Amino acid sequence: MTSPSEVARQTALRRPPPIHKGLDAWVHGVTGTWRRRSGVLAGLRESAMRVEGLAAEVAAWTDHALRARLLEHSREFRRGGAARRSAMEPALAALREAAWRTMGLRPFPEQLMGAMAMNAGHLAEMATGEGKTLTAGLAAILRAWNGRPCHVVTVNDYLVERDERWLGPLMGFCHLTHGHVTAPMSPEDRREAYARDVTYGTSKEIVADFLRDRLRAGADIDAGRRLARGLVRPVPRGAGLVQRGLHSAIIDEADSVLIDEAVTPLILSAPRPNAALREVVAMAGRIASPLELGVHYTVDERHREVEITPAGEARLDELGRELPPLWRGLQRRSEVVRQALMAREFYREGRQYVVVEGKIVIVDEFTGRQMPMRTWRQGMHQAIEAKEGLVISDPSETIARISFQRFFRLYPHLAGMTGTASEARAEFWQVYGLPVVTMPTHRPC
């Protein structure tokens, strides 16, 4: 049983800082230029060289002595302040030796620089092949030593599992627990994974779990209200939530997550019974069946749009009489028929979806992975079911949504790495407060 105050602290929701505008934005931009000045990189290199200078001393320690020293460093990091700053270089020297003993890899100075940069809340630009996975692991250990949740965000479930297992021996040697979250996992397994010191996951899974927790918490999402209620009655640990809060996030391929997908909302929905819509979708599918491409309608492949021609409108006047009275009007009739035509022209079995046990299962076009828990919105899922001759399901109603940009701005400590960040350095700073630091390559390219 956890005290009410601890549960409230673990799940407290932080409001993201405002995005600066006007004169504030100009001053903020000047601050960003200062934060990513060349002197920052020079300071990181000097620290990395001092870490290198400790290598011979640390290499002489036994495994027991090394683990004891790592435990001592973790306590210094948890104390924070001056203790953390003074322990940074000795801790990295110990981590470097631990990586060699557990993984057979000794981090290069450039990787140590990247780890220090991310620990300080920077976005490290590192070229492909420079060892970003190990660098992120070192930064995650430094962040997790403070006792708060640390999430490492990567691009797909395969890399989530691979990276967590690969870095697991090092994290265990450093007195940290580790876990991962992937799409097929149950709420119980997710809760266990988030309870670890370091949790690997994709942005979609972590954001979806965050939204589900908000729905579970309901009115108790406010930490103060939850604490007040806990004073009256005991609050079970986690109160049914899977995440234990947001504190540190280290994002791989940060330009893709924080820029390319920034305003894309992640939406949670639930089925809403609507027999009338199911009937209309089925009829629209039958009405659209005899319509011919180029005669009754045209297709704009670039914008994924369908336009009904005058001949098509005339044909719909004949066929649309079987629609319910509410849907016989020109605009509504064209809307449902156009949707049926879009399902025919733009959604292909084996590319956008597959049929599994009589149900439409969406396929991620970039990875080829099936996403059985997801549906298309605004009747498109039902239109595709009608096209395939399947039983039409109830449409979904949006119950929660948040953009990736807003979600990642909730983290008190945000860092990341990517191979291409310089072009968007102004946007990284303006939106997320992330100064970009370009790491040198270990050897000339």
Tab-separated table of C-alpha atoms in Angstrom, residues 232-396:
chain	number	residue	atom	x	y	z
A	232	VAL	CA	-10.421	10.031	3.641
A	233	ARG	CA	-9.924	6.530	2.257
A	234	PRO	CA	-6.721	4.584	1.408
A	235	VAL	CA	-5.662	4.742	-2.223
A	236	PRO	CA	-4.342	1.465	-3.730
A	237	ARG	CA	-0.943	1.701	-5.364
A	238	GLY	CA	-1.385	3.134	-8.831
A	239	ALA	CA	-5.204	3.368	-8.460
A	240	GLY	CA	-5.633	1.205	-11.576
A	241	LEU	CA	-3.206	3.295	-13.650
A	242	VAL	CA	-0.438	1.664	-15.681
A	243	GLN	CA	2.034	4.564	-15.804
A	244	ARG	CA	3.642	5.942	-12.668
A	245	GLY	CA	4.085	9.435	-14.044
A	246	LEU	CA	6.091	11.398	-16.625
A	247	HIS	CA	9.522	12.744	-15.805
A	248	SER	CA	12.352	11.984	-18.268
A	249	ALA	CA	12.080	11.028	-21.944
A	250	ILE	CA	14.910	10.241	-24.364
A	251	ILE	CA	13.667	10.121	-27.945
A	252	ASP	CA	15.390	8.318	-30.792
A	253	GLU	CA	14.820	9.779	-34.283
A	254	ALA	CA	13.582	12.922	-32.557
A	255	ASP	CA	13.012	14.826	-35.790
A	256	SER	CA	10.446	12.246	-36.898
A	257	VAL	CA	8.601	12.140	-33.566
A	258	LEU	CA	8.816	15.790	-32.521
A	259	ILE	CA	8.618	17.509	-35.919
A	260	ASP	CA	7.127	15.254	-38.623
A	261	GLU	CA	4.406	13.734	-36.409
A	262	ALA	CA	4.178	16.666	-33.985
A	263	VAL	CA	0.614	17.811	-34.659
A	264	THR	CA	-0.732	14.358	-35.473
A	265	PRO	CA	-3.273	13.484	-32.779
A	266	LEU	CA	-3.399	10.091	-31.143
A	267	ILE	CA	-7.070	9.286	-30.613
A	268	LEU	CA	-8.787	6.786	-28.330
A	269	SER	CA	-12.291	5.779	-29.343
A	270	ALA	CA	-15.071	3.452	-28.248
A	271	PRO	CA	-17.909	1.794	-30.254
A	272	ARG	CA	-21.192	3.712	-30.294
A	273	PRO	CA	-24.318	1.797	-31.424
A	274	ASN	CA	-25.757	3.382	-34.576
A	275	ALA	CA	-28.028	1.032	-36.506
A	276	ALA	CA	-29.119	3.790	-38.919
A	277	LEU	CA	-25.547	4.516	-40.010
A	278	ARG	CA	-24.812	0.813	-40.537
A	279	GLU	CA	-27.891	0.548	-42.759
A	280	VAL	CA	-26.956	3.635	-44.791
A	281	VAL	CA	-23.362	2.464	-45.298
A	282	ALA	CA	-24.562	-0.908	-46.584
A	283	MET	CA	-26.964	0.789	-49.016
A	284	ALA	CA	-24.302	3.251	-50.175
A	285	GLY	CA	-22.015	0.334	-50.970
A	286	ARG	CA	-24.706	-1.235	-53.156
A	287	ILE	CA	-25.463	2.084	-54.879
A	288	ALA	CA	-21.774	2.738	-55.617
A	289	SER	CA	-21.234	-0.739	-57.044
A	290	PRO	CA	-22.449	-0.022	-60.632
A	291	LEU	CA	-20.717	3.370	-60.869
A	292	GLU	CA	-17.786	3.408	-63.317
A	293	LEU	CA	-14.487	5.260	-62.956
A	294	GLY	CA	-14.092	7.980	-65.583
A	295	VAL	CA	-17.804	7.961	-66.379
A	296	HIS	CA	-19.627	8.512	-63.116
A	297	TYR	CA	-16.727	9.733	-60.975
A	298	THR	CA	-13.089	10.836	-61.141
A	299	VAL	CA	-10.190	10.198	-58.757
A	300	ASP	CA	-7.497	12.613	-57.537
A	301	GLU	CA	-4.679	10.288	-56.431
A	302	ARG	CA	-2.520	13.082	-55.030
A	303	HIS	CA	-5.149	14.462	-52.663
A	304	ARG	CA	-7.013	11.155	-52.242
A	305	GLU	CA	-10.340	12.633	-53.303
A	306	VAL	CA	-13.279	11.407	-55.370
A	307	GLU	CA	-15.482	13.746	-57.419
A	308	ILE	CA	-18.816	12.647	-58.842
A	309	THR	CA	-19.416	13.754	-62.450
A	310	PRO	CA	-22.716	15.144	-63.808
A	311	ALA	CA	-23.387	11.711	-65.306
A	312	GLY	CA	-22.768	10.220	-61.876
A	313	GLU	CA	-25.198	12.667	-60.251
A	314	ALA	CA	-27.852	11.690	-62.775
A	315	ARG	CA	-27.208	8.023	-62.051
A	316	LEU	CA	-27.448	8.697	-58.299
A	317	ASP	CA	-30.841	10.324	-58.802
A	318	GLU	CA	-32.037	6.952	-60.034
A	319	LEU	CA	-30.232	4.735	-57.545
A	320	GLY	CA	-30.539	6.948	-54.454
A	321	ARG	CA	-34.287	6.419	-54.063
A	322	GLU	CA	-33.710	3.350	-51.902
A	323	LEU	CA	-31.852	5.391	-49.289
A	324	PRO	CA	-33.755	6.386	-46.128
A	325	PRO	CA	-35.492	9.785	-46.488
A	326	LEU	CA	-32.912	11.526	-44.289
A	327	TRP	CA	-30.124	10.588	-46.732
A	328	ARG	CA	-31.864	11.329	-50.055
A	329	GLY	CA	-30.744	14.977	-50.097
A	330	LEU	CA	-28.075	15.780	-52.676
A	331	GLN	CA	-25.310	16.622	-50.193
A	332	ARG	CA	-25.808	13.710	-47.789
A	333	ARG	CA	-26.380	11.221	-50.601
A	334	SER	CA	-23.201	12.295	-52.375
A	335	GLU	CA	-21.270	12.148	-49.096
A	336	VAL	CA	-22.035	8.500	-48.305
A	337	VAL	CA	-21.593	7.351	-51.907
A	338	ARG	CA	-18.302	9.257	-52.243
A	339	GLN	CA	-17.074	7.502	-49.096
A	340	ALA	CA	-17.966	4.113	-50.576
A	341	LEU	CA	-16.041	5.024	-53.730
A	342	MET	CA	-13.019	6.128	-51.675
A	343	ALA	CA	-13.073	2.766	-49.890
A	344	ARG	CA	-12.998	1.103	-53.322
A	345	GLU	CA	-10.253	3.224	-54.892
A	346	PHE	CA	-7.847	4.092	-52.056
A	347	TYR	CA	-8.048	1.190	-49.601
A	348	ARG	CA	-6.597	-2.088	-50.865
A	349	GLU	CA	-6.593	-5.419	-49.093
A	350	GLY	CA	-3.026	-6.438	-48.306
A	351	ARG	CA	-1.787	-2.853	-48.353
A	352	GLN	CA	-3.911	-0.706	-46.027
A	353	TYR	CA	-5.738	-3.610	-44.369
A	354	VAL	CA	-6.261	-7.354	-44.187
A	355	VAL	CA	-9.346	-9.416	-43.392
A	356	VAL	CA	-8.860	-11.599	-40.311
A	357	GLU	CA	-11.687	-13.797	-39.015
A	358	GLY	CA	-14.322	-11.679	-40.724
A	359	LYS	CA	-12.953	-8.359	-39.463
A	360	ILE	CA	-10.976	-5.516	-41.020
A	361	VAL	CA	-7.513	-5.177	-39.453
A	362	ILE	CA	-5.567	-2.040	-40.324
A	363	VAL	CA	-1.987	-2.467	-41.562
A	364	ASP	CA	0.715	0.126	-40.937
A	365	GLU	CA	1.849	1.048	-44.464
A	366	PHE	CA	5.386	1.913	-43.276
A	367	THR	CA	6.130	-1.223	-41.233
A	368	GLY	CA	3.629	-3.782	-42.534
A	369	ARG	CA	2.523	-4.553	-38.978
A	370	GLN	CA	-1.103	-5.277	-38.183
A	371	MET	CA	-2.923	-2.949	-35.761
A	372	PRO	CA	-5.978	-4.923	-34.622
A	373	MET	CA	-7.159	-2.414	-32.011
A	374	ARG	CA	-7.424	0.539	-34.417
A	375	THR	CA	-10.206	1.704	-36.728
A	376	TRP	CA	-10.691	4.405	-39.342
A	377	ARG	CA	-12.908	7.307	-38.386
A	378	GLN	CA	-16.037	8.975	-39.775
A	379	GLY	CA	-17.585	5.841	-41.237
A	380	MET	CA	-14.640	4.824	-43.444
A	381	HIS	CA	-14.080	1.596	-41.497
A	382	GLN	CA	-17.730	0.638	-42.054
A	383	ALA	CA	-17.504	1.549	-45.756
A	384	ILE	CA	-14.568	-0.843	-46.188
A	385	GLU	CA	-16.478	-3.574	-44.338
A	386	ALA	CA	-19.385	-3.049	-46.765
A	387	LYS	CA	-16.981	-3.244	-49.721
A	388	GLU	CA	-15.663	-6.607	-48.478
A	389	GLY	CA	-19.155	-7.928	-47.747
A	390	LEU	CA	-18.515	-8.254	-44.011
A	391	VAL	CA	-20.819	-7.667	-41.069
A	392	ILE	CA	-20.798	-3.894	-40.511
A	393	SER	CA	-19.616	-2.899	-37.050
A	394	ASP	CA	-20.740	0.019	-34.902
A	395	PRO	CA	-18.898	3.294	-35.576
A	396	SER	CA	-16.413	4.615	-33.036
